[in-house]
Coordinates of C-alpha atoms in Angstrom, one line a residue:
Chain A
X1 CA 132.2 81.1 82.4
X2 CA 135.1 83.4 83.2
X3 CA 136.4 83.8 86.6
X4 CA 135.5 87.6 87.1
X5 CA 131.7 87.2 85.7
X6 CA 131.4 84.7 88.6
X7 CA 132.3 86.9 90.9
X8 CA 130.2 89.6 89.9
X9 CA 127.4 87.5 89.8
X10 CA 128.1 86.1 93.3
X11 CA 128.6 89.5 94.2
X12 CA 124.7 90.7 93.1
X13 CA 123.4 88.1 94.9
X14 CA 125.0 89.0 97.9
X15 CA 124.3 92.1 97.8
X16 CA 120.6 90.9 96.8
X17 CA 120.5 89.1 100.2
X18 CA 121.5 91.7 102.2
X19 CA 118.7 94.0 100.5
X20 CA 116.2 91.3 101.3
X21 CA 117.7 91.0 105.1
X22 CA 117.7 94.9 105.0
X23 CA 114.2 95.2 104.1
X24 CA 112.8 92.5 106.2
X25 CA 114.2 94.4 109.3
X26 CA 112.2 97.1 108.2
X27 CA 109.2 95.6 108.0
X28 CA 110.1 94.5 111.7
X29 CA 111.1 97.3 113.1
X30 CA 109.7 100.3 111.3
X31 CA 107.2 102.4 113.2
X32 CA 104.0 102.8 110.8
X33 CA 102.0 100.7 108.2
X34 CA 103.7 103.2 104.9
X35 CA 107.0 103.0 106.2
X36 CA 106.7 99.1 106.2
X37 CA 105.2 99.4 102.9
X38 CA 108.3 101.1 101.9
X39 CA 110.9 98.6 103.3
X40 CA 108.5 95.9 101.7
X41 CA 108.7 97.4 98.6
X42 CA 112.5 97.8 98.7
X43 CA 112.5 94.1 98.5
X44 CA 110.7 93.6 95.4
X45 CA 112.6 96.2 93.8
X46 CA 116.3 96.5 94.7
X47 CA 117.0 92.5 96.4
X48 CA 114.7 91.2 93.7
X49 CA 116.6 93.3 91.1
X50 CA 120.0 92.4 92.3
X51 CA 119.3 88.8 92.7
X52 CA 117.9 88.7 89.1
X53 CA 121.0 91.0 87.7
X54 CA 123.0 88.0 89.6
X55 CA 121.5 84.7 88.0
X56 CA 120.9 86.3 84.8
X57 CA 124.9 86.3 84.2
X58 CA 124.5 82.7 84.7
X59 CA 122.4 81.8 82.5
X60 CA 123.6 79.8 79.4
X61 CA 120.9 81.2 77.0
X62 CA 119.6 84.7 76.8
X63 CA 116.2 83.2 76.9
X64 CA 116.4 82.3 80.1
X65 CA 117.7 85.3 81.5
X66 CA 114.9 87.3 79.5
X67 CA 112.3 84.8 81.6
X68 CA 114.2 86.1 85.0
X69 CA 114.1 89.7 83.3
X70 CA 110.4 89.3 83.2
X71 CA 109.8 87.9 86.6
X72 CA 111.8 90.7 88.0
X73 CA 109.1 93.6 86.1
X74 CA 105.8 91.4 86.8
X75 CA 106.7 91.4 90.5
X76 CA 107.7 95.2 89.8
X77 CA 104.6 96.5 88.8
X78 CA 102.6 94.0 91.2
X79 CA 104.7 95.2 93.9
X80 CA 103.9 99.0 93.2
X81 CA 99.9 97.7 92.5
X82 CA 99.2 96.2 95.8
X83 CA 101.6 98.8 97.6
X84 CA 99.4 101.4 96.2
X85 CA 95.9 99.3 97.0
X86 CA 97.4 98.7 100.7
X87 CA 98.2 102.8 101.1
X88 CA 94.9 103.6 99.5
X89 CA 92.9 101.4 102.3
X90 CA 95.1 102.4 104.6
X91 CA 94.6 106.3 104.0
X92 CA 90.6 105.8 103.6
X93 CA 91.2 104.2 107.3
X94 CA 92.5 107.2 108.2
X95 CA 90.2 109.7 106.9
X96 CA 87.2 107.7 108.3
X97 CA 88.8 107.6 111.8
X98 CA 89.7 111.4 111.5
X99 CA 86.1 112.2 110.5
X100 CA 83.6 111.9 113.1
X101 CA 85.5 111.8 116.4
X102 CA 87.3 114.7 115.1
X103 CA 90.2 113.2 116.6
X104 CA 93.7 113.4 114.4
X105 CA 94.5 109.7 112.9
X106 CA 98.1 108.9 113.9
Chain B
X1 CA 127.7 70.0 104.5
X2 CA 126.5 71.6 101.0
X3 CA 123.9 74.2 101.0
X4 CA 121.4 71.6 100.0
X5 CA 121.3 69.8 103.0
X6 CA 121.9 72.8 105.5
X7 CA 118.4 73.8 103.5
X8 CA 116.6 70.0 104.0
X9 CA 117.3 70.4 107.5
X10 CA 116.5 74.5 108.1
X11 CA 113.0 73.6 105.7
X12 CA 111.3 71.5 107.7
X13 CA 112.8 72.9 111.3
X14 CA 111.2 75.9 109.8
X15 CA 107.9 74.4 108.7
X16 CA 107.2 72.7 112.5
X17 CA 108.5 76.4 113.9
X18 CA 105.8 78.0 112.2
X19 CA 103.0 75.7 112.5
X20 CA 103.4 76.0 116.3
X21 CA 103.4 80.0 116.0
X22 CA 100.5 79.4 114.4
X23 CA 98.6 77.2 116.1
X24 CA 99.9 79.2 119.5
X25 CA 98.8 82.4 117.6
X26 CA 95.5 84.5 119.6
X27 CA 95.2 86.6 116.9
X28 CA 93.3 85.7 113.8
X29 CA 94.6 88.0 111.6
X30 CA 98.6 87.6 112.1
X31 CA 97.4 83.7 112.3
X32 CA 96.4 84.5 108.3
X33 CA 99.6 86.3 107.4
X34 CA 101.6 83.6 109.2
X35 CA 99.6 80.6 107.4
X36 CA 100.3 82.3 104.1
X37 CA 104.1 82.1 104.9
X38 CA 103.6 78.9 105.8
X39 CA 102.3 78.3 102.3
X40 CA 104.9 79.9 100.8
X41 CA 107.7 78.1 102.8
X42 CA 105.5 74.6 102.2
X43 CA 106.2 75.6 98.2
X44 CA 109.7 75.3 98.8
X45 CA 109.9 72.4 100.4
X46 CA 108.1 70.4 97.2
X47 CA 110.8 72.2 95.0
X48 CA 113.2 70.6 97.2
X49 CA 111.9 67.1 96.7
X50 CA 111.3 67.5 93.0
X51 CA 107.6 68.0 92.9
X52 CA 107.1 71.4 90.9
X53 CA 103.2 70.4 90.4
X54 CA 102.5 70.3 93.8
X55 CA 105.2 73.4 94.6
X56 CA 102.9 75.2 92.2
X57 CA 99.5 74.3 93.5
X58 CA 100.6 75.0 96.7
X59 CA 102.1 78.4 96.2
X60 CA 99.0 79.4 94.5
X61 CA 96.2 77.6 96.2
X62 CA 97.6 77.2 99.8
X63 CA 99.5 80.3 100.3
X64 CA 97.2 82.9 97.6
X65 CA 93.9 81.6 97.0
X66 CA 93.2 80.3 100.7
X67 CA 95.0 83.6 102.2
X68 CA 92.7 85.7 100.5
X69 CA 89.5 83.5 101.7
X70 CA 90.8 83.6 105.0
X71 CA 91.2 87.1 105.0
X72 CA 87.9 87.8 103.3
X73 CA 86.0 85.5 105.8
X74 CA 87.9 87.2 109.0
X75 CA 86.5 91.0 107.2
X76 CA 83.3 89.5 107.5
X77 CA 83.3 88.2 110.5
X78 CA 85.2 91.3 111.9
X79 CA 88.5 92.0 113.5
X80 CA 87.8 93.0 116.8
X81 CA 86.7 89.2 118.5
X82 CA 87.7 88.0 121.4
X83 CA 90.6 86.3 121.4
X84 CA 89.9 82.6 121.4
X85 CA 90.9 81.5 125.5
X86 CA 93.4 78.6 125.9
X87 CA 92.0 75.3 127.3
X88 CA 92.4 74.8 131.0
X89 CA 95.0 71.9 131.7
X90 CA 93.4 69.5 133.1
X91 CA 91.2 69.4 130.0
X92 CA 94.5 69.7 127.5
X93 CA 95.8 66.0 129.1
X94 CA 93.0 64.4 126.7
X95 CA 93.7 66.2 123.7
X96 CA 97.3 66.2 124.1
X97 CA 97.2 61.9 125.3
X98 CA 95.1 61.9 121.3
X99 CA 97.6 64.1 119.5
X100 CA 100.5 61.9 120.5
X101 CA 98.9 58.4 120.1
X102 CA 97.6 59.9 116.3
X103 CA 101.4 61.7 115.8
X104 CA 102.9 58.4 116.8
X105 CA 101.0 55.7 114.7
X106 CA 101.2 58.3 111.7
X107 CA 104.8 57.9 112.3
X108 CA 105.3 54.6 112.7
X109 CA 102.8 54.0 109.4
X110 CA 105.5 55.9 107.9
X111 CA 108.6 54.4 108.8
X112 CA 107.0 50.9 108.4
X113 CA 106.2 51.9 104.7
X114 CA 109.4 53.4 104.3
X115 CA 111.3 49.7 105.2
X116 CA 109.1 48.0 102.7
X117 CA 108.7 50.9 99.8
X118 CA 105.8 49.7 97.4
X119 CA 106.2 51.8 94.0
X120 CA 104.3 52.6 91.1
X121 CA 106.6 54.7 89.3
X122 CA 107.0 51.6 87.1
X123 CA 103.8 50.8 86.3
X124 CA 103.0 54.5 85.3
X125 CA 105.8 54.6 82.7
X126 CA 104.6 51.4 81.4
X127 CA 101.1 52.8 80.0
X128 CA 102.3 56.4 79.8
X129 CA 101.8 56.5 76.2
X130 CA 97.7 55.6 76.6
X131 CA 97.3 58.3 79.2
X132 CA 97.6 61.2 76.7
X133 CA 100.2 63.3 78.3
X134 CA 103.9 62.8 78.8
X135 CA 104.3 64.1 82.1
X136 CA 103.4 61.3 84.6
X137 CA 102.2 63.7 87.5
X138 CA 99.6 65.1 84.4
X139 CA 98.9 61.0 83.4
X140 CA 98.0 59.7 87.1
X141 CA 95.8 63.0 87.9
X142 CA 93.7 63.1 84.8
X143 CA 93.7 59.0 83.8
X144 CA 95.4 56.5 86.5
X145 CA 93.4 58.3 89.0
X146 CA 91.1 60.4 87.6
X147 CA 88.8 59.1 89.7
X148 CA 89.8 61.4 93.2
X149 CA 90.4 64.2 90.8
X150 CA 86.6 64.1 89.6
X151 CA 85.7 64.0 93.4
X152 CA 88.0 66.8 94.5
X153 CA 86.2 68.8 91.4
X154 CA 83.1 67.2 93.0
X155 CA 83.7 68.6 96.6
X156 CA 85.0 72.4 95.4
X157 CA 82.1 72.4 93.5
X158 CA 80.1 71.3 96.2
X159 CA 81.4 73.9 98.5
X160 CA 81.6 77.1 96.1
X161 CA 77.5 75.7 95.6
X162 CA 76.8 75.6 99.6
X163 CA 78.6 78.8 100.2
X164 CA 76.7 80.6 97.2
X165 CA 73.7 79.6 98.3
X166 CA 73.7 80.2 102.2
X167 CA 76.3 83.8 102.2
X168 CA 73.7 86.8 102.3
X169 CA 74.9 89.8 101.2
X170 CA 76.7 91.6 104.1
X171 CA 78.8 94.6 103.7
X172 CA 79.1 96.9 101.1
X173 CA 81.6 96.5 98.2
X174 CA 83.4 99.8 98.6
X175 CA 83.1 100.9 95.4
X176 CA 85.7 103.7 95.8
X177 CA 87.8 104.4 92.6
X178 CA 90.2 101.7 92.1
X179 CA 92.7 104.5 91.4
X180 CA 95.3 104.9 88.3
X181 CA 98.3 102.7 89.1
X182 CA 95.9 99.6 90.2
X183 CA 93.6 100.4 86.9
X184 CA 96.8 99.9 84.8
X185 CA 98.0 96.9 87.0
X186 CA 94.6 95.5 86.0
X187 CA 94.0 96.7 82.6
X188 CA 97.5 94.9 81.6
X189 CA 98.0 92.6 84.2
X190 CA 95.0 90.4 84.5
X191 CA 94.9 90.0 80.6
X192 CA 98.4 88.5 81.1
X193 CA 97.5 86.2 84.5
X194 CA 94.5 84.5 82.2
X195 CA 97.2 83.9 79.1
X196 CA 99.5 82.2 81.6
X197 CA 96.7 80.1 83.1
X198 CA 96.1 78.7 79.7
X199 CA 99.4 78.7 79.2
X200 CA 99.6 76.1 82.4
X201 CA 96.9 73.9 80.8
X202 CA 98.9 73.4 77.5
X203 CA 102.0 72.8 79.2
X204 CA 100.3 70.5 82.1
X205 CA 100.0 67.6 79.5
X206 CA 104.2 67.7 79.3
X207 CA 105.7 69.7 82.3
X208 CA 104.2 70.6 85.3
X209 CA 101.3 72.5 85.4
X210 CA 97.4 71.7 85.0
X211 CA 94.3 72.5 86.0
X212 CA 94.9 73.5 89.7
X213 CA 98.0 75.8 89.2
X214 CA 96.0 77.4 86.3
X215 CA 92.2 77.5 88.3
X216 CA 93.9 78.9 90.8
X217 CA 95.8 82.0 89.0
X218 CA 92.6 82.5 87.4
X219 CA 90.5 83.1 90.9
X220 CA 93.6 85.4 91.5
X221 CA 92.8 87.4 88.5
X222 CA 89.6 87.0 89.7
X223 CA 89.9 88.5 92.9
X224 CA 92.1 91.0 91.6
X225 CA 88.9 92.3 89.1
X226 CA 86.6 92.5 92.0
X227 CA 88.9 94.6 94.6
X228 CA 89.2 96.8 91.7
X229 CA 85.1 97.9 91.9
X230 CA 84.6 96.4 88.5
X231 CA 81.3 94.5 88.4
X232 CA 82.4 92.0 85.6
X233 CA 83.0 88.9 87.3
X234 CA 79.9 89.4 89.5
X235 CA 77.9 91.3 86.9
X236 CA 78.1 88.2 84.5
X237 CA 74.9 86.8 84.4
X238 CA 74.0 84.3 87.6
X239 CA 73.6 81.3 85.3
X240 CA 76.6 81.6 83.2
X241 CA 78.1 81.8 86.4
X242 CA 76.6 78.8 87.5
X243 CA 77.4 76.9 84.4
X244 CA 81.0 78.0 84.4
X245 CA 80.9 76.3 88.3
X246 CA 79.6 73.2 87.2
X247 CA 81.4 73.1 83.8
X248 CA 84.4 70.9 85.6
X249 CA 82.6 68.6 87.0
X250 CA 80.0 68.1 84.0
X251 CA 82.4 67.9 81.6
X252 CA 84.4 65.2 83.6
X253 CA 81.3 63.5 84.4
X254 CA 80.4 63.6 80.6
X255 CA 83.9 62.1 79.8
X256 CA 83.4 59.1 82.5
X257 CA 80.2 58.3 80.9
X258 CA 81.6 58.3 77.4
X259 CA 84.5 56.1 78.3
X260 CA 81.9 53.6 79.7
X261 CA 81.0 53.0 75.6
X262 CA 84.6 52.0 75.1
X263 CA 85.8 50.2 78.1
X264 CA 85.1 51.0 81.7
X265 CA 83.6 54.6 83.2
X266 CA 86.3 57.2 84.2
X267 CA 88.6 55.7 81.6
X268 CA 89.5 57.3 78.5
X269 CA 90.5 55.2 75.4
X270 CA 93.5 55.7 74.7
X271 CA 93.7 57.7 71.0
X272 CA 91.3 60.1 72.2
X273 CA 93.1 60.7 75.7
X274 CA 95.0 63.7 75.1
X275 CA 92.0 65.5 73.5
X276 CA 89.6 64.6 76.5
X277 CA 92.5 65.4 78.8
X278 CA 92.7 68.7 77.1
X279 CA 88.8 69.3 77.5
X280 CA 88.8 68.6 81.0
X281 CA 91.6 70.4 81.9
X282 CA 90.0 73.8 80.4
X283 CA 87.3 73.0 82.2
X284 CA 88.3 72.3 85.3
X285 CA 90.3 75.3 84.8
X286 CA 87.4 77.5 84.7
X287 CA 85.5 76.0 87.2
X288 CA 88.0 76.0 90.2
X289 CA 88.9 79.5 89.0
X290 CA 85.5 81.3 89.1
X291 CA 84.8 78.3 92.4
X292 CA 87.5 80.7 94.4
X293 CA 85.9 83.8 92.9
X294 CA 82.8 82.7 93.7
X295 CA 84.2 82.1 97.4
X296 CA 86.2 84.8 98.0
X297 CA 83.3 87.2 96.7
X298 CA 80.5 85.1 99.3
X299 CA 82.9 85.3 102.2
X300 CA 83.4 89.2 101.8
X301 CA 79.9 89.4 101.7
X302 CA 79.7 90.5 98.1
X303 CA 77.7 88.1 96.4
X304 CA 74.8 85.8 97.4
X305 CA 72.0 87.9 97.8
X306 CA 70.0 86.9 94.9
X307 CA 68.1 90.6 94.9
X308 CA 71.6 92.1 94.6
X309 CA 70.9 94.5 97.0
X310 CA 74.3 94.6 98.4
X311 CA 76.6 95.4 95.0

């Protein structure tokens, strides 16, 4: 492999990490359940992405780096799936605690 | 120090860390999400000392499928318990006096086995070829030793049957719409999960994989299917879903017997192997997969009621 692609691929992964740090702060320190969700997804998407983008210049075939290719857009459209089930409960929650009390949800 | 031994010692550092959070944790439902990390982090570690069959079945039964039962039991039994008091000291001396004495004899078992290491890697290789697989992991679970693995079928089975038959029907399934993004996820999705579980079978007999791995993503497309409100797992008729439960161990059971004609029971002669191995495998497939569902539906009080009152 050349020097500079090894760099660059280095490079995503760092930057994949730091992502995945980035997001995992988040879901520490952020204030509400859909902003967590947000930082959660983050991972999936961007740190997931980069890390992918990263070892796929590394591979020696192109078949594996289509098998990474598809990890990345399974965990994609799972990550968007179960973000979307987790806000849907999480809004019916909501609604149901606004309802009979009368009180506002925060 | 390379990064591969920085992550042998950070693994296992980790591992204890965690179990202690854990087991220190008041709260049931953080003690889930922690155990499922736990899982997860446990997956690793068998990656880290070559064992991708077990990483596998771990990841997906130890950290997915048991997460979700866990989860679906604590819904059921409700959220807001009391949290579980600590022991008062004088009555931890006992229990920690037993946890030492058990820790320490495990330990020393261990290192004693470790000086004197008996192996069977050897005599595995030997007879590989009348096993009917080529990965040895596949050859000792389904042939050398098929024996535990009929009873492990034997006890899930038993289980998912106890748990079927005592769960009432509590709770309502909320039948709300599942919504369009998780319709797609399921409508293209699951249909993919269930080709890869088969795909896990045909590979098992080479590389790792089998019948746990692949059971296991099938209870999670499973589970999936029932938190989207569709009745299909559920709304299959009660006996197919019962034969489907038993299929595993019948068709293992069946297999035993029919070795008994050739040589002894629970072996399998060996031209025939890889087709019984094959058979079994799909079996067992389908009955730890719909075992889970079966499970994870009875513990979130959706199924179990024979009147089916409660869908």
């Amino acid at each position: 492999m050349e020097m500079p692609l090894h760099y660059l691929s280095n490079a995503l992964v760092l930057a994949g990490i730091f992502f995945l740090f980035a997001s995992a702060l988040g879901v520490l320190r952020f204030p509400d359940t859909l902003s967590r969700l947000h930082a959660l997804a983050k991972a999936d998407n961007v740190a997931l992405g980069c890390i992918v983008l990263g070892l796929m210049i590394r591979q020696p075939n192109a078949l594996l780096a289509l098998k990474l290719v598809l990890i990345w857009s399974v965990t994609q459209i799972s990550s968007a799936a179960s973000g979307f089930k987790l806000a849907q409960q999480i809004r019916a929650r909501a609604l149901r605690e606004q309802r009979p009390g009368g009180e506002s949800a925060p | 120090m390379n990064a591969g031994t920085l992550m042998d010692l950070i693994l296992p550092l980790g591992l204890v860390v965690l179990a202690e959070i854990i087991l220190r944790q008041r709260r049931a439902a953080e003690a889930v999400a922690q155990f499922m990390v736990f899982g997860l982090l446990m997956a690793v570690a068998w990656v880290r000392v070559d064992a991708p069959d077990l990483a596998l079945t771990e990841a997906a039964i130890g950290s997915g499928v048991t997460g979700a039962l866990l989860l679906a039991a604590l819904r059921r039994i409700g959220p807001h318990r009391e949290p579980t008091r600590p022991l008062p000291s004088p009555a931890r001396l006992p229990v920690y006096t037993a946890t030492l004495l058990l820790g320490g004899a495990l330990s020393w078992a261990l290192i004693e086995l470790w000086s004197d290491p008996v192996s069977l890697t050897a005599a595995v290789d030997a007879r590989l070829a009348e096993s009917g697989s080529s990965n040895p992991v596949a050859a000792v679970i389904l042939n050398f030793r098929a024996y535990d693995t009929f009873l492990e079928i034997g006890v899930l089975l038993l289980s998912a049957l106890a748990v079927y038959t005592l769960a009432g029907s509590r709770g309502r399934r909320s039948l709300e719409e599942p919504g369009p993004v998780f319709q797609f996820y399921l409508s293209r999705l699951a249909p993919l999960f269930a080709i890869v579980a088969l795909y896990l079978v045909w590979i098992g007999s080479r590389r790792p994989g089998g019948a746990f791995p692949a059971g296991a993503l099938l209870s999670g497309v499973g589970v999936l299917v029932l938190l989207g409100a569709s009745p299909w797992p559920l709304g299959l008729h009660r006996k197919v879903v019962r034969y489907l439960l038993v299929a595993g161990f019948g068709v293992f059971l069946f297999a035993g017997l029919w070795g008994g004609r050739y040589g002894a029971m629970l072996t399998l002669p060996p031209e025939q192997a890889k087709a019984w191995k094959l058979l079994i495998e799909l079996a067992c497939m389908l009955s730890i997969g719909f075992s889970f569902t079966v499970l994870f539906a009875c513990c979130a009080g959706w199924l179990g009621d024979e009147s089916g009152e409660g869908t």
